[in-house]
XYZ file of C-alpha atoms in Angstrom:
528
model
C 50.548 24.465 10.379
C 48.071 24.721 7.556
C 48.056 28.441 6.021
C 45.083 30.502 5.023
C 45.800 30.072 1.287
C 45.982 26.439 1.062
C 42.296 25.824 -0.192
C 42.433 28.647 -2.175
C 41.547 27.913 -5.598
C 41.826 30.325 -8.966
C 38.677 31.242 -10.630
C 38.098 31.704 -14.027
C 38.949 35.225 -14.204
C 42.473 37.234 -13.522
C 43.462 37.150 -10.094
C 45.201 39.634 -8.563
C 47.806 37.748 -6.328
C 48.530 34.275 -8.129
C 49.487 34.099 -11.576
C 49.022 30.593 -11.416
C 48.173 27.978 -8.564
C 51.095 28.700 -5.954
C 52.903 31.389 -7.694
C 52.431 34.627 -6.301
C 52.852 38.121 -8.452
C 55.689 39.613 -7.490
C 53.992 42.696 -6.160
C 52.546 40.395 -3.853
C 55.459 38.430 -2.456
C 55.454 40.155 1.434
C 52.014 40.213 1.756
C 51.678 36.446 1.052
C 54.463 35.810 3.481
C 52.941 37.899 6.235
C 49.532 36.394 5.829
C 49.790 32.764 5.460
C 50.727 31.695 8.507
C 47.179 33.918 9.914
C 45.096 30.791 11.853
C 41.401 31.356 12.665
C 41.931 32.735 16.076
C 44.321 35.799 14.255
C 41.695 36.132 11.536
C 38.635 36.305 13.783
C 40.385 38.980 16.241
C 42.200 41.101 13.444
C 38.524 41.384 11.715
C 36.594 41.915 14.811
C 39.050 44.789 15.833
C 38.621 46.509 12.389
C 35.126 46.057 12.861
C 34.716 47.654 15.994
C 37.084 50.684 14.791
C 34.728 51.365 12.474
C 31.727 51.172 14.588
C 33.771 53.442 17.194
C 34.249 55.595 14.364
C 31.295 56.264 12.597
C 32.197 54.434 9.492
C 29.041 52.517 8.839
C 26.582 52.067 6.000
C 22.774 50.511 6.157
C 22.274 47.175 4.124
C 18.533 45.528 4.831
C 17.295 48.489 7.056
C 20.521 47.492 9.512
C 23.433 49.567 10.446
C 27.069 47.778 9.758
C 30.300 48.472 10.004
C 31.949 48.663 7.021
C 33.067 45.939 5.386
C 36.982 45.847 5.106
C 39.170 42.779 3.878
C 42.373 41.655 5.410
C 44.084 40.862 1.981
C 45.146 44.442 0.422
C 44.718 45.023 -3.745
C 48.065 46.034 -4.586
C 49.230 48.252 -7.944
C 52.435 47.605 -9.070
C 53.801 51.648 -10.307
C 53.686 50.365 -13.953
C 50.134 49.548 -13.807
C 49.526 52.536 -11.546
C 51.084 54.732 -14.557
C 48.520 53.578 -16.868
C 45.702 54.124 -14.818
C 46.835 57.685 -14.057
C 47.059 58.460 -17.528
C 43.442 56.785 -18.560
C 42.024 58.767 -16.143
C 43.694 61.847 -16.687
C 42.882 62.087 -20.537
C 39.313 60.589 -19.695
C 38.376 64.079 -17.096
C 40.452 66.151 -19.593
C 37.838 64.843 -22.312
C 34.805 65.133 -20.214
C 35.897 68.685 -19.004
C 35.672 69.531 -22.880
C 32.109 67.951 -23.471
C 30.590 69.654 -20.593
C 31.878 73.220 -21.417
C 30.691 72.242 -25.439
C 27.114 70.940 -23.662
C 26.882 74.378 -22.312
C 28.320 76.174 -24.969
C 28.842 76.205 -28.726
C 27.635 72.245 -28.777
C 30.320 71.725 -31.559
C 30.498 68.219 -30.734
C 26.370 67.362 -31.658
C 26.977 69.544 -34.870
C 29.699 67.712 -36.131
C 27.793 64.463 -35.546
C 30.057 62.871 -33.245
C 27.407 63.079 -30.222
C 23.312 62.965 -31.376
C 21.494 66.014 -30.173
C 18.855 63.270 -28.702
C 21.118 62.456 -26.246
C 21.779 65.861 -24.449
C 17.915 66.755 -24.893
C 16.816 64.014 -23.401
C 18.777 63.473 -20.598
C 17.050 64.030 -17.203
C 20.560 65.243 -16.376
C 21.132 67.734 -18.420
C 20.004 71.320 -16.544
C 19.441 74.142 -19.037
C 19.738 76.461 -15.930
C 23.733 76.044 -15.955
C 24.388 77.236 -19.968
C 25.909 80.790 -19.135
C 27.535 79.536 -15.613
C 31.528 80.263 -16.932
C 32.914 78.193 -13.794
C 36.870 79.614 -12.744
C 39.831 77.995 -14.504
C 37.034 76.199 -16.654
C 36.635 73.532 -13.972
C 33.651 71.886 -13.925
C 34.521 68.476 -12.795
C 37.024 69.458 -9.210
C 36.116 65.492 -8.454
C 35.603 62.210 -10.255
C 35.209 58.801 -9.520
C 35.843 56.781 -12.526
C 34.975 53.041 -12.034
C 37.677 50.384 -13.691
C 37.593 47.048 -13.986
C 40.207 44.372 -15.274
C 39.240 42.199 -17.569
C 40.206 38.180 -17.903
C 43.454 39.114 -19.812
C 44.325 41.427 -17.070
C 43.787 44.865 -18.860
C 41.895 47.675 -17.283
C 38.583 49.048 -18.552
C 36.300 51.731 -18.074
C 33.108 50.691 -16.183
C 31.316 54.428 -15.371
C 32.417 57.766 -15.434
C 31.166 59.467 -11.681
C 31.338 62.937 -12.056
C 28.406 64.583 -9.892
C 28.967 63.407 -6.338
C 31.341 60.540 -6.581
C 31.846 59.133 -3.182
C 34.073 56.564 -1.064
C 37.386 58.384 -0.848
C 36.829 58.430 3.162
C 36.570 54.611 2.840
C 40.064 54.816 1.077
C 41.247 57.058 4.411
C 39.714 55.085 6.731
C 41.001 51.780 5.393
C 44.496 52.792 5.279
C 44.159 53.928 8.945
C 42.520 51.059 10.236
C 44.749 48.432 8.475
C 47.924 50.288 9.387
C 47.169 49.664 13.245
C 45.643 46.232 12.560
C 48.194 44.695 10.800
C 51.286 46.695 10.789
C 53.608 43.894 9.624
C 52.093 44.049 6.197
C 53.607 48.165 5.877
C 56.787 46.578 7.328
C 58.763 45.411 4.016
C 56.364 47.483 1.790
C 57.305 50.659 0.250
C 53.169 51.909 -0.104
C 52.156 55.234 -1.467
C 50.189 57.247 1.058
C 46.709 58.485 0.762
C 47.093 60.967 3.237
C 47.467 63.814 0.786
C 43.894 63.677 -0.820
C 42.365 66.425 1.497
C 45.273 68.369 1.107
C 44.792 68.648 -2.453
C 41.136 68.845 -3.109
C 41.433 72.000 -0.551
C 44.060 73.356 -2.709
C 41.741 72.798 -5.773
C 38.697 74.118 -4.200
C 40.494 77.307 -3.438
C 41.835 77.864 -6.663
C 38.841 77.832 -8.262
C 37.294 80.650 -6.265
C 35.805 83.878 -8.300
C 37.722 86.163 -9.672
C 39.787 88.581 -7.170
C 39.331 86.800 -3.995
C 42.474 85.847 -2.720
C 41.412 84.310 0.604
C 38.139 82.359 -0.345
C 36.122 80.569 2.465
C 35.362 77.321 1.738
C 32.554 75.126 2.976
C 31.134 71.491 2.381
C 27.474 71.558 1.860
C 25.791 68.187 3.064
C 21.995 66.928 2.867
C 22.473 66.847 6.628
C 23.184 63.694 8.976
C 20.259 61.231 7.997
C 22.531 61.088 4.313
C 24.159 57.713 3.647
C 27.712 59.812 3.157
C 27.384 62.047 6.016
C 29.985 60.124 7.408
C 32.367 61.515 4.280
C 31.219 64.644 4.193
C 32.101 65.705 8.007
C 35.755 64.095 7.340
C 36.416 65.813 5.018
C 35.282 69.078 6.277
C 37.535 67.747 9.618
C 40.733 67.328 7.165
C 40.172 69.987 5.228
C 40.057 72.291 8.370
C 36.566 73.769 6.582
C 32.869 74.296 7.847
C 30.373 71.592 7.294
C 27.202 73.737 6.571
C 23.725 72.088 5.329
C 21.163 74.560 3.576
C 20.042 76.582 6.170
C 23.393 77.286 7.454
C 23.516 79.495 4.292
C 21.743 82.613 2.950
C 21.777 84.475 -0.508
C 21.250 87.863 -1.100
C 22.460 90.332 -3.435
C 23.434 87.396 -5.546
C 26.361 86.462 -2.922
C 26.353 83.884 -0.096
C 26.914 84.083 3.250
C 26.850 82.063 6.061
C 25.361 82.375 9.119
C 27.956 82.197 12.625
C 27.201 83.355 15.910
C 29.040 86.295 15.407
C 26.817 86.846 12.542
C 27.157 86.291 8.364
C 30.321 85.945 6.691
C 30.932 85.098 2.512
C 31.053 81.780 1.336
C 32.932 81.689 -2.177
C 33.623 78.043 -2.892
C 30.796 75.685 -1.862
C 32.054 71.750 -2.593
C 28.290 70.606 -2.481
C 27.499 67.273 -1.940
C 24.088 67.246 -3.284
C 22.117 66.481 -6.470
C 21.389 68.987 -8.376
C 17.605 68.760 -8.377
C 17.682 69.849 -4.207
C 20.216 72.179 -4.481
C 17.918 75.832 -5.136
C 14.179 75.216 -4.660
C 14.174 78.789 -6.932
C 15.838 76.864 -10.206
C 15.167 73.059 -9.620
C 13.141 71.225 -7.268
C 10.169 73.880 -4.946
C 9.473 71.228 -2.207
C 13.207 70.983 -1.301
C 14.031 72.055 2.053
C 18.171 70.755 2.322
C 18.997 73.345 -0.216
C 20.381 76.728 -0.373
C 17.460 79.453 -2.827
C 19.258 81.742 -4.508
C 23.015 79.764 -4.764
C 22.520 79.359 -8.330
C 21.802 82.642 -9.010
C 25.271 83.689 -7.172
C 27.424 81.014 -9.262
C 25.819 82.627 -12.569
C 26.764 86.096 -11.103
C 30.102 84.914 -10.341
C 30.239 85.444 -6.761
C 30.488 81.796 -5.550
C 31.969 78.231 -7.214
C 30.064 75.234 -6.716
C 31.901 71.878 -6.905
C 31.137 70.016 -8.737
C 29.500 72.143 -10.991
C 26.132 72.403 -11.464
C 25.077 69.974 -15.282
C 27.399 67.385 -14.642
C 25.187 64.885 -14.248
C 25.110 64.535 -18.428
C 28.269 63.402 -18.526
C 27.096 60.768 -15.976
C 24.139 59.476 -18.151
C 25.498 55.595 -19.260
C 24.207 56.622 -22.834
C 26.867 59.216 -23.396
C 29.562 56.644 -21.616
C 29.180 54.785 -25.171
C 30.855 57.960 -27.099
C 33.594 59.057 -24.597
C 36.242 57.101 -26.726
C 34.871 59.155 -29.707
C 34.974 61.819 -27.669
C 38.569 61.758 -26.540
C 39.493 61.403 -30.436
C 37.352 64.618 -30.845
C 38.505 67.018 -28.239
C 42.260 65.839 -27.508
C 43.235 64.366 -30.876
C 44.438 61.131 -28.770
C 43.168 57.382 -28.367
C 42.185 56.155 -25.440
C 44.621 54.590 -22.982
C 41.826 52.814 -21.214
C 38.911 51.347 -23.499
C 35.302 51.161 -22.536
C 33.762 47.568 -21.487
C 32.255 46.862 -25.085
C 28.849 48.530 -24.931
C 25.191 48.335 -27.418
C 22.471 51.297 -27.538
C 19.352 50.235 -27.435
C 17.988 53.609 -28.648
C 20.013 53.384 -31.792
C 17.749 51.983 -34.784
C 18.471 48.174 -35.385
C 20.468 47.602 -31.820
C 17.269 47.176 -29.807
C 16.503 43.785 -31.571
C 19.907 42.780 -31.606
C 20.077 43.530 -27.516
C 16.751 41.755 -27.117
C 17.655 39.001 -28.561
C 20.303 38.423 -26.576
C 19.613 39.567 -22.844
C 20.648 36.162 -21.424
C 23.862 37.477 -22.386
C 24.534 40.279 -21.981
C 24.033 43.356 -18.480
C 21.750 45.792 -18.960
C 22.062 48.950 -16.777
C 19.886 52.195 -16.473
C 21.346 55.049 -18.072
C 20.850 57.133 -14.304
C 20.891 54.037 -12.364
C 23.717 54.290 -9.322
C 25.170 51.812 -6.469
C 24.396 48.743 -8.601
C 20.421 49.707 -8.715
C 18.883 48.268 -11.723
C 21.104 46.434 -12.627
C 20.387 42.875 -14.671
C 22.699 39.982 -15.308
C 21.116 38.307 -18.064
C 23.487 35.067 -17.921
C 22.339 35.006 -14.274
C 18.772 36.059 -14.872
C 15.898 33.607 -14.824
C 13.404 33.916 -17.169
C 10.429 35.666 -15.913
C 13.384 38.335 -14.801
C 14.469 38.863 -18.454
C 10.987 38.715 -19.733
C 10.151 41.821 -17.377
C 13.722 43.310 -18.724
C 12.694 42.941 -22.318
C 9.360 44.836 -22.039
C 10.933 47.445 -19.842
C 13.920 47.569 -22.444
C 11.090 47.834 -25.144
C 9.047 50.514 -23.781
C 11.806 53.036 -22.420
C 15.208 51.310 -25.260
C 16.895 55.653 -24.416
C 16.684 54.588 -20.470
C 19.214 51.405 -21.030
C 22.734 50.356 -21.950
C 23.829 46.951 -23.168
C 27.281 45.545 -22.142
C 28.897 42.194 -23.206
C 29.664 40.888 -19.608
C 33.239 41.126 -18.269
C 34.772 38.517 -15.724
C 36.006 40.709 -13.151
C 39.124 40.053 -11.917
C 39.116 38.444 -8.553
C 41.271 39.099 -5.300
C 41.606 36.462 -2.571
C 39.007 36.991 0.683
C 38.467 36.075 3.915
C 35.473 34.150 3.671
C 33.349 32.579 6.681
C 31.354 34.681 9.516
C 31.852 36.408 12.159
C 32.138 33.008 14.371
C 34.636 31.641 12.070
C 36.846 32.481 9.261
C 38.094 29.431 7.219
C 39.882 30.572 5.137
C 40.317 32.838 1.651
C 38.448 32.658 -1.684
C 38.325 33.983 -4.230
C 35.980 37.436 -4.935
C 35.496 39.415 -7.787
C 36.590 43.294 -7.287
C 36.486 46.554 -9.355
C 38.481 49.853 -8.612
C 37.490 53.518 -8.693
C 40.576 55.973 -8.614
C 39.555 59.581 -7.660
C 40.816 62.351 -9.692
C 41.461 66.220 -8.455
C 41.522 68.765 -10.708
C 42.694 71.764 -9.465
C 42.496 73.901 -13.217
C 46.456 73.332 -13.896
C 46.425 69.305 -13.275
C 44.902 66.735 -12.448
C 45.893 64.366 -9.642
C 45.191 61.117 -8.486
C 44.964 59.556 -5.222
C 47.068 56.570 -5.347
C 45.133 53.524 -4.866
C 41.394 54.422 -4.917
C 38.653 52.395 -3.299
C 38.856 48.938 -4.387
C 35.116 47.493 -3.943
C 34.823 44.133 -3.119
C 31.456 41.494 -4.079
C 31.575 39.238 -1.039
C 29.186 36.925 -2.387
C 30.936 33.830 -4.833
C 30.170 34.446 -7.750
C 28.590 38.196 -7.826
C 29.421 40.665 -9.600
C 27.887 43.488 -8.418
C 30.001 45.244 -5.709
C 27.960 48.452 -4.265
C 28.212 48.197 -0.696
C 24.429 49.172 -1.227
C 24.344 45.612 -2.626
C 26.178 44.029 0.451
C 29.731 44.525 -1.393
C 32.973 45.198 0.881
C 36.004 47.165 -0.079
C 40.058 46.393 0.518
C 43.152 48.454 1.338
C 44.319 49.522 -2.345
C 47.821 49.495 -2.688
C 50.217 51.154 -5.102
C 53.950 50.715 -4.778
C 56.553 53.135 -6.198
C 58.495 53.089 -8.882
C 62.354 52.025 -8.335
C 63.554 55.745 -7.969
C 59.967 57.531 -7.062
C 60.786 59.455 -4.249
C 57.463 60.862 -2.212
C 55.406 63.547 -4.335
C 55.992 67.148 -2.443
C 52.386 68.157 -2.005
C 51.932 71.760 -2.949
C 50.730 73.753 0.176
C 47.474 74.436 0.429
C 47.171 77.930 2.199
C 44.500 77.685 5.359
C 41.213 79.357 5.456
C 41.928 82.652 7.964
C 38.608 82.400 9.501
C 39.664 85.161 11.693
C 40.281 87.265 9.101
C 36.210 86.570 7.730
C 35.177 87.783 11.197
C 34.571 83.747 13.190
C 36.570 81.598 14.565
C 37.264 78.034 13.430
C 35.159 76.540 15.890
C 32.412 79.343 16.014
C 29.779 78.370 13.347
C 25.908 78.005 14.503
C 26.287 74.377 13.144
C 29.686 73.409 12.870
C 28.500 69.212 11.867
C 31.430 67.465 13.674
C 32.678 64.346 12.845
C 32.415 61.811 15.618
C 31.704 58.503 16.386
C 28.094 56.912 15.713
C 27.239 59.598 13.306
C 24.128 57.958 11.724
C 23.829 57.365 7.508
C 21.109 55.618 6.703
C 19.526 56.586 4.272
C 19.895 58.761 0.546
C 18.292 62.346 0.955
C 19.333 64.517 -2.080
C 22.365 62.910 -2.721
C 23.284 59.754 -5.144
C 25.173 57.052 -3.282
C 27.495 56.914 -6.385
């Protein structure tokens, strides 16, 4: 009998799983053994049965004004522990670097005097919120989450793609896939040694509650969401759920006195660590934006006074912009006295005298991205742009050159794919993929969820893979080392919500996770 893998054909990029035609990477050795004898009929019900876990579940996203299930592969993106190592360490040193420009941003600014980073750059970023200098944030945390996009180029080395350090999202796609394929396909776990992921809200609790104000030893914790109509609701109420914490939105919460409470049916209680997941501009209608109404007035007030931590801090979004991606290399040679372990995708400023003629005189070569552009939005290919498409680029490029970024384009490595629909899979090809590790940084260090959400561009050829853009993720494996014995997770101690006067269960809105729960659309929250 034919297997799945016998049409497959390499593309001209790294793959993942064949390091030539019929010879498999080691890492992958099980895995192709378990898979290729998959027909149609397996393929077909193994995919349907993810797909209607995830319905069942809640775990769906809106492409084209339609509700789907998430998209989840069948073949798993698997880490060997030497290549996890060097992603750990990129990432690490990359936060640890950021950490320092955000604290100079909002400080001394040593970096812009020195002239390693332009003082155009901070003052003109839309990001950059004057209303957090003076905010001293516990432990000097200001990044407790980030989601920093890789990608592995055609010789197989990993690169930096964006730094997400606002309101990265997708980890409950990481903890959903590993549940789902685990009942789906156990015989793939069966000769694999695979690091879990079941630690991750384990350890962003334990950060959370370390970085609580000064002198409170038993901080409450809650997880402020836009409310259900968000696209991440879904996210947000697991991790609440795992985390054992209150999902509040804005009116669940009141400030006075500079402190915030929330509101219970057995009346308020204090709120000192609030992991918001909300863009800054909707977060206080006193400070940012008037006409929000899925925000809390007063919170920022309370972090300034030092009676409440909000994670991720308020001002990260400058170390989002794409512009200041282009110095972070400079930057990590600045602050840590190190080079970087994982480079940058080769990058142009437009902005910068004599590189806007030189970018538009090449856009059919090169991407272009807007500098606050997220999910893929924006985004132009130029070698797969026509030409009224580039001519529109070069005069928006020309009129706005500090709202762009140039990048020489990278051939993604590619991961075979079920391919086919839903009333017939023929087979695997193969599909270009990125990966975005997610860091926790709980003040002493910083840890990483092994594996990360590898994204997935189910069309051939694409290279955009935002599930906003119809992308699909996979399983991400990473195996251990040869004597790695399971990390002890430090305990995390749990919230007495006695103690604060309500019981777990007791909250006026306690936002449950549950099947069905609706996210369709982006209200005061980036889709990062």
């Amino acid at each position: 009998m034919a297997d799945i893998f016998d049409s497959y054909t390499l593309a001209d990029a790294w793959d993942e799983m064949f390091e030539r035609p019929g010879i498999v990477r080691p890492a992958y050795g099980a895995v192709f053994s378990a898979l290729q004898s998959l027909d149609a009929n397996e393929l077909r019900f193994r995919t349907d049965q993810m797909a209607r876990t995830f319905t069942d579940r809640g775990v769906t996203y809106s492409f084209g004004g339609e509700e789907r299930p998430f998209p989840l592969d069948l073949v798993p993106r698997i880490l060997d522990a030497v290549e996890w190592d060097t992603i750990v360490r990129g990432v690490q040193q990359r936060v640890r670097a950021l950490e320092a420009f955000l604290a100079d941003a909002y400080g001394h600014q040593r970096a812009f005097k020195d002239g390693v980073v332009p003082y155009r750059l901070l003052y003109s970023s839309q990001h950059f919120n004057r209303a957090a200098h003076g905010i001293e944030p516990p432990g000097g945390v200001r990044i407790h989450v980030a989601g920093i996009d890789l990608v592995r180029d055609q010789d197989g080395g990993f690169r930096v793609l964006e730094d997400n350090v606002r309101v990265p999202s997708g980890v409950s796609y990481v903890i959903e896939n590993r549940r789902v394929m685990t009942r789906v396909l156990p015989s793939l776990f069966a000769e694999q040694p695979v690091r879990p992921v079941d630690e991750y809200a384990q350890r962003l609790l334990g950060a959370l509650r370390a970085c609580a104000p000064e002198g409170v030893t038993d901080p409450v914790v809650v997880v402020l969401t836009p409310g259900v109509a968000n696209a991440a609701y879904f996210e947000h109420a697991l991790l609440a759920r795992l985390m054992g914490v209150q999902l509040v939105e804005g009116r669940d919460l009141v400030c006075s006195g500079n402190r915030v409470r929330m509101r219970t049916t057995r009346g308020e209680t204090p709120v000192h660590v609030v992991y918001r997941r909300m863009d800054d501009d909707f977060l206080d209608p006193l400070h940012f934006r008037p006409d929000s109404v899925i925000g809390c007035p007063g919170i920022l007030s309370a972090a300034h006074a030092g009676n409440v931590t909000l994670a991720n801090a308020v001002g990260n979004g400058i170390a989002d912009d794409k512009l200041l991606y282009t110095y972070v290399p400079d930057l990590i040679r600045y602050y840590l006295a190190e080079e970087p372990a994982l480079p940058n995708v080769e990058s142009f400023r437009p902005e910068e005298p004599g590189q806007l003629e030189a970018v538009l005189d090449q856009l059919d070569r090169l991407v272009l991205k807007p500098v606050d552009g997220a999910g893929g939005k924006g985004i132009v290919i130029g070698p797969q742009a026509d030409r009224p498409a580039l001519d529109r680029l070069a005069a928006q490029v020309r009129a706005d050159p500090r709202g762009w970024i140039a990048q020489r384009p990278v051939a993604l490595s590619t991961s075979p794919t079920l391919t086919g629909t839903a009333e017939g899979y023929d087979g695997v090809a193969p599909r270009h993929i990125d990966l975005r590790p997610f860091a926790v940084n709980n003040g002493d260090d910083i840890w990483l969820l092994p594996g990360g959400l590898t994204r997935v561009a189910l069309g051939e050829g694409n290279l955009v893979v935002n599930s906003s853009q119809g992308g699909g993720s996979k399983d991400t494996w990473v195996l251990p080392g040869p004597r790695a014995p399971r990390e002890a997770v430090p305990a995390a101690p749990q919230p007495s919500y006695e103690q604060h006067g309500f019981a777990a269960a007791d909250g006026v809105t306690p936002r449950q996770f549950g099947p069905g729960a609706p996210s369709v659309t982006e209200q005061g929250a980036q889709q990062q």
